[in-house]
Coordinates of C-alpha atoms in Angstrom, one line a residue:
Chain A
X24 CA 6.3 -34.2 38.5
X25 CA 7.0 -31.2 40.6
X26 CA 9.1 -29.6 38.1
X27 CA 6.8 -30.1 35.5
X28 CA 3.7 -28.6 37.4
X29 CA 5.9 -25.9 37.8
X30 CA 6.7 -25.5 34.5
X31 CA 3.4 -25.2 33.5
X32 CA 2.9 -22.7 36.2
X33 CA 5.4 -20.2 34.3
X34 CA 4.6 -21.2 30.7
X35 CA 0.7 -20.1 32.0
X36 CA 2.4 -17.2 33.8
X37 CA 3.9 -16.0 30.2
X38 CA 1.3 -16.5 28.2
X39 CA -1.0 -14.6 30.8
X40 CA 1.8 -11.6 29.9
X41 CA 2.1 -12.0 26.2
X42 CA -2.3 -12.0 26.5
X43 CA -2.0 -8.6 28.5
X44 CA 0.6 -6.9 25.8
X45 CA -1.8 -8.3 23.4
X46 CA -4.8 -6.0 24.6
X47 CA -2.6 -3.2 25.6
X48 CA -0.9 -3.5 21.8
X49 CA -5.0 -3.8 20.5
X50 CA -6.1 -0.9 23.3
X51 CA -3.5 1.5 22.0
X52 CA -4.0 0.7 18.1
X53 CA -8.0 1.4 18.8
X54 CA -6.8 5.0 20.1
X55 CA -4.2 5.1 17.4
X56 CA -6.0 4.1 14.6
X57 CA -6.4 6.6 12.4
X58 CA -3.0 8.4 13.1
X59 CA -1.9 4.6 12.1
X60 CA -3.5 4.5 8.9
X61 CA -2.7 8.2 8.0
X62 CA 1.1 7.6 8.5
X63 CA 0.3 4.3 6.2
X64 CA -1.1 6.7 3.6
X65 CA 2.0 9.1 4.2
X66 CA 4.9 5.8 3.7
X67 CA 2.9 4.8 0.7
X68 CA 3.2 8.3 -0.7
X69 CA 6.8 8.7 0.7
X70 CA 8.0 4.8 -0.3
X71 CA 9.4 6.0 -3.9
X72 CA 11.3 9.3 -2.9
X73 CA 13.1 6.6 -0.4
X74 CA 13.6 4.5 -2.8
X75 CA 14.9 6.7 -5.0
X76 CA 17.5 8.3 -2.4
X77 CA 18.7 4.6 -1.8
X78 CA 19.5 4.1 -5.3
X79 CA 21.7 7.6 -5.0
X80 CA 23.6 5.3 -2.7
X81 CA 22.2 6.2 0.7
X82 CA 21.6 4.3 3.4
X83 CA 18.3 3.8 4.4
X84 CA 18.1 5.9 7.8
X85 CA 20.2 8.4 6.1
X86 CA 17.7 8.8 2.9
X87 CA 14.6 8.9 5.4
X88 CA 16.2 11.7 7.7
X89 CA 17.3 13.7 4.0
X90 CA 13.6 13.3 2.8
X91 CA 12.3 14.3 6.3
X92 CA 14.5 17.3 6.3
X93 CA 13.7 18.4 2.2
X94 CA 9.6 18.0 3.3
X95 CA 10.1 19.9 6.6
X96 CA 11.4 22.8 4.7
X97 CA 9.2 22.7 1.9
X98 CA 6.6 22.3 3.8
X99 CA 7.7 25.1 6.3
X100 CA 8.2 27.8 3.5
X101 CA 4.7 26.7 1.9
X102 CA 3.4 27.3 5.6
X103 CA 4.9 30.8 5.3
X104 CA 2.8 31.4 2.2
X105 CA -0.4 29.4 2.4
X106 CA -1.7 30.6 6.0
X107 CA -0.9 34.2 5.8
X108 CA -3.4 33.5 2.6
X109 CA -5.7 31.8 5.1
X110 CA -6.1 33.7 7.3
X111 CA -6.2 36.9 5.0
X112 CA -8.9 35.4 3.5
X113 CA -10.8 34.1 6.8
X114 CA -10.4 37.9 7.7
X115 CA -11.6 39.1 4.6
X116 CA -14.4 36.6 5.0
X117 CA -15.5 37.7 8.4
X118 CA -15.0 41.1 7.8
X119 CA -17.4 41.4 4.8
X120 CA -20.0 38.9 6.2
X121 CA -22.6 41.6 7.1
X122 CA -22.1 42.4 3.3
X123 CA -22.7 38.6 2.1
X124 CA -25.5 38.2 4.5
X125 CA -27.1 41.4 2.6
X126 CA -25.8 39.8 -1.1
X127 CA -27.4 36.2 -0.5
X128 CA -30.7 38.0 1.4
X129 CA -31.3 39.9 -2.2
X130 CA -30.1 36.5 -4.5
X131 CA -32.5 34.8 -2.3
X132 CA -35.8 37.3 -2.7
X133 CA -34.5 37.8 -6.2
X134 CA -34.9 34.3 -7.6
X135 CA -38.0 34.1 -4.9
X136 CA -39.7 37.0 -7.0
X137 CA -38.6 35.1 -10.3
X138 CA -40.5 31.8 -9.2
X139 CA -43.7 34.3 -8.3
X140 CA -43.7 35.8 -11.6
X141 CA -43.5 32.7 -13.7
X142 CA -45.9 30.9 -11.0
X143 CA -48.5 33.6 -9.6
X144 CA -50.3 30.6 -7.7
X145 CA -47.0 29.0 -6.1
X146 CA -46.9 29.8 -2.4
X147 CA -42.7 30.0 -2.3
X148 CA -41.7 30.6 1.8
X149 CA -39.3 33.0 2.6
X150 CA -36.2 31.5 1.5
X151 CA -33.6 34.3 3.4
X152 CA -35.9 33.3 6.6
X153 CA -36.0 29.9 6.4
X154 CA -31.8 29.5 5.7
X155 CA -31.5 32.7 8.4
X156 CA -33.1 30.6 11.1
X157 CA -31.1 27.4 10.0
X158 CA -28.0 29.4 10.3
X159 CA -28.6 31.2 13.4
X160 CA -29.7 27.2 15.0
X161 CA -26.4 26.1 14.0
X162 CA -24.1 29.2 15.2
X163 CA -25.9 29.1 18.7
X164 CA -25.0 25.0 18.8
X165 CA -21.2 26.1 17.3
X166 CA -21.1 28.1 20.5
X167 CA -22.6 25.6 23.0
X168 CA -20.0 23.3 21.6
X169 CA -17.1 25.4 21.2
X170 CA -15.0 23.7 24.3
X171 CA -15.5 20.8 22.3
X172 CA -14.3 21.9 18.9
X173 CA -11.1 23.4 21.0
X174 CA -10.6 19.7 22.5
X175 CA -11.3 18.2 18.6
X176 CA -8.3 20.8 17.2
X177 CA -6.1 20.0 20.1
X178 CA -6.0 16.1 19.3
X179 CA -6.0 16.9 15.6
X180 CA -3.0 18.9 16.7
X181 CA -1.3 15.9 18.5
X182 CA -2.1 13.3 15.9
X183 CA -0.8 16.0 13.4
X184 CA 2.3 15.7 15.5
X185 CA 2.4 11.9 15.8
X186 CA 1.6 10.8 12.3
X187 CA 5.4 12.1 10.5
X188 CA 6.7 9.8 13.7
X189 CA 5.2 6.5 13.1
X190 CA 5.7 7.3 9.0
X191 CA 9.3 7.3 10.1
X192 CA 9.0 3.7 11.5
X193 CA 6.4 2.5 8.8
X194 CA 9.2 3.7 5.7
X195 CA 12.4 2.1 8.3
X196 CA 11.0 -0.9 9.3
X197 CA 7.9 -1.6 7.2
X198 CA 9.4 -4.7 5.5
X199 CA 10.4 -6.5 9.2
X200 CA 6.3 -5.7 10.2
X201 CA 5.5 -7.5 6.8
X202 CA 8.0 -10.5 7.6
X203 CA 6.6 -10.9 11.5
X204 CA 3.1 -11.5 9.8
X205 CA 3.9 -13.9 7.1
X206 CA 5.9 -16.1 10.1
X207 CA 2.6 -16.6 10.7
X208 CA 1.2 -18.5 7.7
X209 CA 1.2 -22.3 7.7
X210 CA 4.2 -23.7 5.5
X211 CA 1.5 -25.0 3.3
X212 CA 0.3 -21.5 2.4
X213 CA 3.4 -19.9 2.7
X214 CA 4.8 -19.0 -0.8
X215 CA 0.4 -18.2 -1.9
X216 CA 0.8 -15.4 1.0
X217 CA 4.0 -13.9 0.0
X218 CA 2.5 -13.4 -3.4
X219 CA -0.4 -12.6 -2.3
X220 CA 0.3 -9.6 0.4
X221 CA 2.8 -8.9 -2.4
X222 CA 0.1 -7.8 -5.1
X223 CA -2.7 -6.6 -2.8
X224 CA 0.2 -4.1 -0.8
X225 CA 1.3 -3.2 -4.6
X226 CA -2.5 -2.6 -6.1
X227 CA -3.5 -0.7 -2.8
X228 CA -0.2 1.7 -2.7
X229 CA -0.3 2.8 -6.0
X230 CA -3.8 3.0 -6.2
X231 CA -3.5 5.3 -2.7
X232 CA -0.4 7.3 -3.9
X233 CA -2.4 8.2 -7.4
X234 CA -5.5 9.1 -5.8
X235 CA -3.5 11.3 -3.3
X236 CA -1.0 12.6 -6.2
X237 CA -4.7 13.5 -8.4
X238 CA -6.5 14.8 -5.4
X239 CA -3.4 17.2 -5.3
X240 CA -2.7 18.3 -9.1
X241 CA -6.6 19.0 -8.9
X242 CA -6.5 21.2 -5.5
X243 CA -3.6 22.9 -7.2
X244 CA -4.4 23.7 -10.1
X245 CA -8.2 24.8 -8.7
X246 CA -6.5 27.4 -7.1
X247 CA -4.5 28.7 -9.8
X248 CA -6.8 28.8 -12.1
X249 CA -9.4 30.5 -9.7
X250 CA -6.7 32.9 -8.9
X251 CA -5.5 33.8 -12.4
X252 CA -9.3 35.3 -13.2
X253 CA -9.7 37.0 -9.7
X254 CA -12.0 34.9 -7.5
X255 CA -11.9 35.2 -3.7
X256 CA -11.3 32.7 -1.6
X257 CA -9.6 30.7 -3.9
X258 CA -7.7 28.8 -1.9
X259 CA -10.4 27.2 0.2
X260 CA -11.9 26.5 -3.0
X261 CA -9.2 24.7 -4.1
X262 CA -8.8 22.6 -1.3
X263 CA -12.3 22.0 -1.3
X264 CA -12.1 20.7 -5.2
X265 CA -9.1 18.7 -4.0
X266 CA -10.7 16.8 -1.9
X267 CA -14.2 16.5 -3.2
X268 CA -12.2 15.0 -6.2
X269 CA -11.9 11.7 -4.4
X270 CA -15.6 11.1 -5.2
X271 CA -15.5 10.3 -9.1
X272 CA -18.0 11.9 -11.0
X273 CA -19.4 14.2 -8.2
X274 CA -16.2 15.7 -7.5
X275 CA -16.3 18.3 -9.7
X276 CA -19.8 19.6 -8.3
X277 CA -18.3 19.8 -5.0
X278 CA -15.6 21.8 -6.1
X279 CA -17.8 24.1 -8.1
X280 CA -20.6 24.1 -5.2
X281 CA -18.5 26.8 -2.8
X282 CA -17.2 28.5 -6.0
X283 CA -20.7 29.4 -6.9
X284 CA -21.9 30.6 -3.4
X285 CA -18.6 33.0 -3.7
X286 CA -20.3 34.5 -6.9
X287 CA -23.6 34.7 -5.6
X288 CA -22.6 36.9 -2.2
X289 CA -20.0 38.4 -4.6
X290 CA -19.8 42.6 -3.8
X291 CA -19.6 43.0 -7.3
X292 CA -22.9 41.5 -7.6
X293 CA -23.6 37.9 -9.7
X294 CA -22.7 37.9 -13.1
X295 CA -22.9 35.8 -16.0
X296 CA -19.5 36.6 -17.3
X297 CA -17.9 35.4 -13.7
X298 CA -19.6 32.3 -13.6
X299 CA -18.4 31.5 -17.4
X300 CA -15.0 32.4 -16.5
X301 CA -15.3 29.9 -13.3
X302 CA -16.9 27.6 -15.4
X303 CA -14.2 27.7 -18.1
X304 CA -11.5 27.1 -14.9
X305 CA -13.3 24.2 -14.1
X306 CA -13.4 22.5 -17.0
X307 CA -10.0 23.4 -17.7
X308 CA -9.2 21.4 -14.6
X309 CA -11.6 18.8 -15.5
X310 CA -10.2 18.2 -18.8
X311 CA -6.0 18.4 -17.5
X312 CA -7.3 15.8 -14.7
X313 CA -9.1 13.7 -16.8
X314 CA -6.7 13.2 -20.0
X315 CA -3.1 13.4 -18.2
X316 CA -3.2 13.3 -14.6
X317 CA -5.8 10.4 -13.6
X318 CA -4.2 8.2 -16.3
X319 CA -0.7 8.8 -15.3
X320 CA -1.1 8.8 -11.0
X321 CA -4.1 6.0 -10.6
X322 CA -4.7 4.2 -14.5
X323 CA -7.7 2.2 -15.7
X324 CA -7.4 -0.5 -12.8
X325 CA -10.0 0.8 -11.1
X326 CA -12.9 1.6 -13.1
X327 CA -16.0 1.5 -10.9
X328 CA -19.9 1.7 -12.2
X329 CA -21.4 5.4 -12.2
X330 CA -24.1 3.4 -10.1
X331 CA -21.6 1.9 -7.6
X332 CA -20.3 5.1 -7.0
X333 CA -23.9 6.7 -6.3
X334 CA -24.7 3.7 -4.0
X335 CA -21.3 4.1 -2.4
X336 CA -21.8 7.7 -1.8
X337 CA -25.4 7.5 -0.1
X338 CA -24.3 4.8 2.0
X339 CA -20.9 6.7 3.0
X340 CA -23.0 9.9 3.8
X341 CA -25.2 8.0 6.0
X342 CA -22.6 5.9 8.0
X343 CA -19.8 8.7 8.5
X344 CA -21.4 12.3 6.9
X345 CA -18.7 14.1 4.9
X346 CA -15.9 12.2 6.1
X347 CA -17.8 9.2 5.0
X348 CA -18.2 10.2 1.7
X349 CA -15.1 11.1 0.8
X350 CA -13.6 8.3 2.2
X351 CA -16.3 5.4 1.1
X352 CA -14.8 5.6 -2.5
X353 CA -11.2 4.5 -2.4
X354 CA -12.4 2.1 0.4
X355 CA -14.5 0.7 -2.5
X356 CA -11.4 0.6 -4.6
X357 CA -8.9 -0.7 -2.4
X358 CA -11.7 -4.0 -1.4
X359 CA -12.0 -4.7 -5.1
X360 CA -8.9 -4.0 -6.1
X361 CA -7.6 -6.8 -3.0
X362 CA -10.8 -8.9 -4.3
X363 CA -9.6 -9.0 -7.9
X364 CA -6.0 -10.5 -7.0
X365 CA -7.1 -12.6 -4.1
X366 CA -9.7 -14.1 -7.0
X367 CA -6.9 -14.4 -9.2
X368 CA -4.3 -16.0 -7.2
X369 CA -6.5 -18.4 -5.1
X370 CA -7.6 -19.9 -8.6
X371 CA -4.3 -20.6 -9.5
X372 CA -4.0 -22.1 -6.3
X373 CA -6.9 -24.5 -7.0
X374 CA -8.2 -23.2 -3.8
X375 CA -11.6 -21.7 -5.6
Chain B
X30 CA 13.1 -21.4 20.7
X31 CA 11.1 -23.8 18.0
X32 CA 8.1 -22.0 17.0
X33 CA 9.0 -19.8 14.5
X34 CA 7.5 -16.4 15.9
X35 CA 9.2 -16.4 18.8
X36 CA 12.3 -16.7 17.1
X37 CA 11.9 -14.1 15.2
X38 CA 11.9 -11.9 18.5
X39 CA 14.8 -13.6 20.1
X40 CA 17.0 -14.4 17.4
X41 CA 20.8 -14.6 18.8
X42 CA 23.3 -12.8 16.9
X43 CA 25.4 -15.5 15.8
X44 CA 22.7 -16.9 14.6
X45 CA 23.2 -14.6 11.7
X46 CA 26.8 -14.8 10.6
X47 CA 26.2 -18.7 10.2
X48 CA 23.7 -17.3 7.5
X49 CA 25.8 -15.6 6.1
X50 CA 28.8 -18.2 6.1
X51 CA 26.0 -20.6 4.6
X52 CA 24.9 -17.8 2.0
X53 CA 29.0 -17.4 0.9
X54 CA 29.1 -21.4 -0.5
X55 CA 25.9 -20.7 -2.4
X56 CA 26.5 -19.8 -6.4
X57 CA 23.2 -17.8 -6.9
X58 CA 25.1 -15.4 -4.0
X59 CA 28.7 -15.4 -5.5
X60 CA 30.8 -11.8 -5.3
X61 CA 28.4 -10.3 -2.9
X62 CA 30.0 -9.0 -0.4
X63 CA 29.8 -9.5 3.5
X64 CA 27.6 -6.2 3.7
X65 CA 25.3 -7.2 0.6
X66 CA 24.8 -10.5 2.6
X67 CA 23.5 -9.0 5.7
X68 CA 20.9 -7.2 3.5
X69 CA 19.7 -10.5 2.2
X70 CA 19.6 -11.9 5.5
X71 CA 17.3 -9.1 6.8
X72 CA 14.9 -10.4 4.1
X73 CA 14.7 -13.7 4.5
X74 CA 12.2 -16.3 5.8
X75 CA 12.8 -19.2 8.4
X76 CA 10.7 -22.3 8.0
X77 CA 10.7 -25.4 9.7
X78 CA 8.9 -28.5 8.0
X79 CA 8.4 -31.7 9.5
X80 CA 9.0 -35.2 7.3
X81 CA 6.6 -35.3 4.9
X82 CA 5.5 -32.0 4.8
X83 CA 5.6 -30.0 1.2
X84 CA 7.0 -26.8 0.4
X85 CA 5.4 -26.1 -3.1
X86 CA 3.3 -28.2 -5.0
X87 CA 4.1 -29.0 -9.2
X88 CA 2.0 -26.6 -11.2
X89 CA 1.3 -23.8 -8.0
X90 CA 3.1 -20.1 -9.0
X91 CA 6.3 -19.8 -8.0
X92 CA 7.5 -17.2 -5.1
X93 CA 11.3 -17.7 -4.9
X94 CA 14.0 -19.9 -3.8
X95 CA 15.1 -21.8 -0.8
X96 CA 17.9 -22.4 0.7
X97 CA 18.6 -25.5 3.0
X98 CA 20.2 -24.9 6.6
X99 CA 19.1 -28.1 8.0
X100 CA 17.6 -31.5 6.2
X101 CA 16.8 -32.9 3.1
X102 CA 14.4 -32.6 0.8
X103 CA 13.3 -34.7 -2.4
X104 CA 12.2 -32.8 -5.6
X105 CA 9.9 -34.8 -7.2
X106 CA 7.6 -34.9 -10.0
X107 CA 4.2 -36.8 -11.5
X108 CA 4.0 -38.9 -14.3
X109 CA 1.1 -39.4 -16.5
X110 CA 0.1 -42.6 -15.6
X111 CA 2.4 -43.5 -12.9
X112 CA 2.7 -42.0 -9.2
X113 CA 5.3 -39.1 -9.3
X114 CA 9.1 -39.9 -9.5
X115 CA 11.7 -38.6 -7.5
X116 CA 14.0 -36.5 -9.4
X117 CA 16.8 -35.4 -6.7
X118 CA 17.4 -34.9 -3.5
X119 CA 18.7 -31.7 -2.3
X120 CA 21.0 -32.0 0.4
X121 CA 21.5 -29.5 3.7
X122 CA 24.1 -26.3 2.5
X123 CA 22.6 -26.3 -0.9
X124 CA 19.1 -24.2 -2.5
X125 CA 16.5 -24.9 -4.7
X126 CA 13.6 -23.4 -7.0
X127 CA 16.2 -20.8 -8.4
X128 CA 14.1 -19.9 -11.3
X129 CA 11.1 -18.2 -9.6
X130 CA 13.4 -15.8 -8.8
X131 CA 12.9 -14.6 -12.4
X132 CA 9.9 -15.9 -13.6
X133 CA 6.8 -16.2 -11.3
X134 CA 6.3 -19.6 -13.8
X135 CA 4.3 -22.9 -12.6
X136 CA 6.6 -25.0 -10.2
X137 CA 7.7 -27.2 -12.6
X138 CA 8.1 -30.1 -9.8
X139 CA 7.4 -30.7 -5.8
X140 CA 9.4 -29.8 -3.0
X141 CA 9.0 -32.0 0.2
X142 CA 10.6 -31.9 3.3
X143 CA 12.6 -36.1 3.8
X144 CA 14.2 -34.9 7.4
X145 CA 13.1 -32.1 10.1
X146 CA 13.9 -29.4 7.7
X147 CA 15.3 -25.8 8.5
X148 CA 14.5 -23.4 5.0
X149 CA 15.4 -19.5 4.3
X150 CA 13.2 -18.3 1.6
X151 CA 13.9 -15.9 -0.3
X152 CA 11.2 -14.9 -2.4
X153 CA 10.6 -13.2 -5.5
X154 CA 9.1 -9.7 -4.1
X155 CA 11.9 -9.8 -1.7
X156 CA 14.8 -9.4 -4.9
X157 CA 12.2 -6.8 -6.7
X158 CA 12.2 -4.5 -3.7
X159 CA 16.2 -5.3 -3.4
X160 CA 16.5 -4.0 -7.3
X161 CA 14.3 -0.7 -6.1
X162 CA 17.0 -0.2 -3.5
X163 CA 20.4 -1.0 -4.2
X164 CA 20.6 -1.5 -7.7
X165 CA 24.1 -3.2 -7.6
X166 CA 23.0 -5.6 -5.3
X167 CA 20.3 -7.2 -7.3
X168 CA 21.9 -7.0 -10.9
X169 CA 24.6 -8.9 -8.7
X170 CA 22.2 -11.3 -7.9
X171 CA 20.4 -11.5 -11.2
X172 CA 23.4 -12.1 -13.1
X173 CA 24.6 -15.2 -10.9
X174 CA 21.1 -16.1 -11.9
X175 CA 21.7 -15.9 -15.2
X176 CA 24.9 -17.8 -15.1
X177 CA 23.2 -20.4 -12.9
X178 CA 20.6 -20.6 -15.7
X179 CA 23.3 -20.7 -19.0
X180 CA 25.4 -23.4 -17.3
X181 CA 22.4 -25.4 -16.8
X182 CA 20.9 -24.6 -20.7
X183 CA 24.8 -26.0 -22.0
X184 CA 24.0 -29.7 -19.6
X185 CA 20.7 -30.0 -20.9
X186 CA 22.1 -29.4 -24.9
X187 CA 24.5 -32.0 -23.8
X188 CA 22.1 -34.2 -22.5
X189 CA 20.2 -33.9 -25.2
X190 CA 23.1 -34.9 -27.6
X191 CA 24.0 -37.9 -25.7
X192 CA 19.8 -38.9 -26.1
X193 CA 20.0 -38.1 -30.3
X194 CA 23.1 -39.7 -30.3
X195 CA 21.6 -43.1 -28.7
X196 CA 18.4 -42.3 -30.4
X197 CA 20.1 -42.5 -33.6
X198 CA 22.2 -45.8 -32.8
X199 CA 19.0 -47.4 -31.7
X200 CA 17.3 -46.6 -35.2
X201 CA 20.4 -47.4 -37.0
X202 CA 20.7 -51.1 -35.5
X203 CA 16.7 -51.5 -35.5
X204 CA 17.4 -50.7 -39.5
X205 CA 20.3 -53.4 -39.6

């Protein structure tokens, strides 16, 4: 009797342990969350190349540390390119903004003057005024909140840091994570799990590593092509089209947005033979996307209304602000896409 | 060390070269060698059923085949009309529900535990992402498969024989 009160004693003790591991596991994957789901985004995207080493006859470890070491120099000498670019162009940015201020004060009273002369009657404010004040709010807030900002770069920084790391574990050991959690289901839904985390993991990475292999061609060849006929800035553009172009059907207008604010403050003054030739780039870029890249990287799968994508948008913008917006869509895609083979398999299952 | 999760954390070494010893006697894993073995073994999934309980139902998709460390269990299947019949019993050291492996097709009967039942599943994503990997390894596998799959095609021709063969004697003498 003793013994067994006892027993009880350490089996409460034990599970008291595995309950504070439990929220210390939970704590640290609140903290961790999105450096967790970025380095889920980066296996997904690095799961093939791995693959493909192990097929070469590699071992596992050895094809993850020979990828790791390929990406660290790629990505090293495309550092050595891209951010002198940067910052020349931050510098060139900074240096002529007394002469963009100027530019965008005499777009602004020009097309001000335009809506006079076509309405006389109209009372138009003072357009350089009212975005002058906006401005000038926001840059005495970016000061005020400057130690901030530091703090935000310095964790982007670490997480930067941290993300290639737990990819590492995610490409090693991804399959044992996936095994631990099926130990879970009951025998009688065993073999319906198995299939199931089989198609919804398969949908979701290729649906992820096209978006991210479109989102790239896109930023790419934005820049190129924005290069090729002269415009500033070109490679913030590009990024910005890169990214924007996870939002179907509005990407391209966020991509062209900052491209047509370049031409407006442009020294050169605006001109109708600029804004073709940007036009003509984006299109260009529109049109490769559309008929061979998109197709190839992410397929037909997932076709979503024109109307669930403006709903999806709004309510993206309003919950997280940029971040949201971008991010709302593929979260769309990923929930239907794991709808549409849950629906699928649970029928077959005579479950629904 | 019954329930499965902790198991999975605590596992004792050994534990794993008596898989593999089990996995050598087993046809569908013929000519691998002891290295190919302990790459299966990394993929597959311990369950324990009780007496009684089912590990697939007739008609339900497919995920892969099992492989029996400890217990029986009876394959069985319905018949219009009748309650279902049992078609075999699989004994411990032996596997089952092969053809999965290939074809994500209907279970064509049910599995269910007779004995406290110790199972290694090893399903049908689990030989895809094999054949990603290592190449050799799952051709290996697919072609012991495929001989698995022949042999059994020749017995049922033969089978099928022996039932014209009676079929015909029984028409014959019904003619006489």
């Amino acid at each position: 009797m003793q013994r067994g009160a006892a027993n009880q004693i350490i089996r409460f003790g034990f599970y008291m342990l595995v309950a504070m591991v439990t929220v210390v596991i939970l704590y640290s994957i609140k903290i961790l969350f999105f450096p967790l789901v970025i380095a889920l985004l980066l296996k997904f995207l690095l799961q093939p190349a791995v693959n493909f080493l192990e097929t070469r006859g590699m071992r596992r470890l050895t094809a993850l540390t020979t990828l790791y070491l390929i990406i660290i120099i790629v990505a090293g000498a495309a550092l050595c390119v891209i951010i002198p670019l940067l910052i020349k162009e931050a510098r060139n940015f900074s240096a002529n903004l007394p002469l963009y201020e100027k530019m965008f004060e005499s777009a602004l009273c020009n097309i001000r003057e335009l809506i006079l002369q076509k309405f006389p009657s109209a009372t138009v404010p003072d357009l350089y005024a009212v975005v002058h004040g906006f401005f000038e709010k926001k840059s005495a807030h970016f000061i005020e909140s400057l130690p901030r900002y530091v703090s935000t770069a310095a964790s982007i920084l670490s997480i930067a840091a941290i993300v290639p790391v737990i990819a590492f574990f995610y490409l090693a050991d991804g399959h044992l994570i996936q095994k631990a959690l099926l130990r879970l289901a009951p025998n009688r839904y065993f073999e319906m799990f198995v299939l199931l985390s089989d198609k919804v993991l398969g949908a979701v990475q290729a649906f992820i590593r096209g978006q991210l292999i479109d989102a790239l061609s896109v930023g790419v060849m934005t820049s190129v092509g924005l290069a090729l006929i002269g415009m500033p800035y070109f490679l913030v553009i590009g990024i910005i089209a890169g990214l924007g172009n996870l939002i179907p059907y509005l990407g391209p207008v966020i991509g062209f947005i900052p491209a047509f604010v370049v031409l407006l403050v442009s020294p050169l003054g605006f001109s109708t033979i600029g804004l073709l030739k940007v036009l003509v780039v984006f299109v260009m870029v529109q049109f490769i996307e559309g008929t061979f890249i998109y197709p190839l990287a992410v397929g037909k799968s997932v076709n979503l209304h024109p109307l669930v994508v403006i709903i999806g948008v709004t309510i993206g913008g309003m919950l997280g602000g940029i971040v949201g917006m971008l991010i709302i869509i593929p979260i769309i895609c990923v929930v239907k896409v794991t709808l549409e083979v849950m629906y699928s398999y649970l029928k077959q299952y005579s479950i629904i | 060390m019954d329930n499965p999760v902790w198991s999975f954390f605590f596992r004792p070494p050994q534990e794993k070269m008596v898989n593999i010893e089990l996995m050598k006697e087993l046809p569908v894993f013929e000519s691998l060698t002891t290295g190919e073995l302990v790459q299966i073994e990394r993929v597959l999934h311990e369950r324990h059923y009780g007496p009684g309980e089912v590990v697939f139902n007739e008609g339900e998709p497919g995920a892969g085949l099992y492989i029996i460390k400890k217990g029986e269990i009876s394959i069985r299947k319905k018949i219009a009309g009748s309650n279902d019949i049992q078609l075999a019993v699989i004994p411990e050291r032996s596997f089952f529900g092969e053809l999965a492996l290939l074809d994500e097709i209907p279970r064509s009967a049910s599995a269910i535990a007779v004995t406290p039942t110790i199972l290694y599943g090893f399903s049908k994503p689990d030989l895809e992402h094999l054949l990603e990997r290592n190449q050799r390894l799952g051709i290996k596998i697919i072609l012991n498969l495929s001989k698995l799959v022949s042999r059994r095609l020749v017995k049922s021709n033969e089978n099928l024989e022996e039932v014209q063969a009676e079929l015909n004697r029984f028409k014959q003498k019904e003619a006489d």
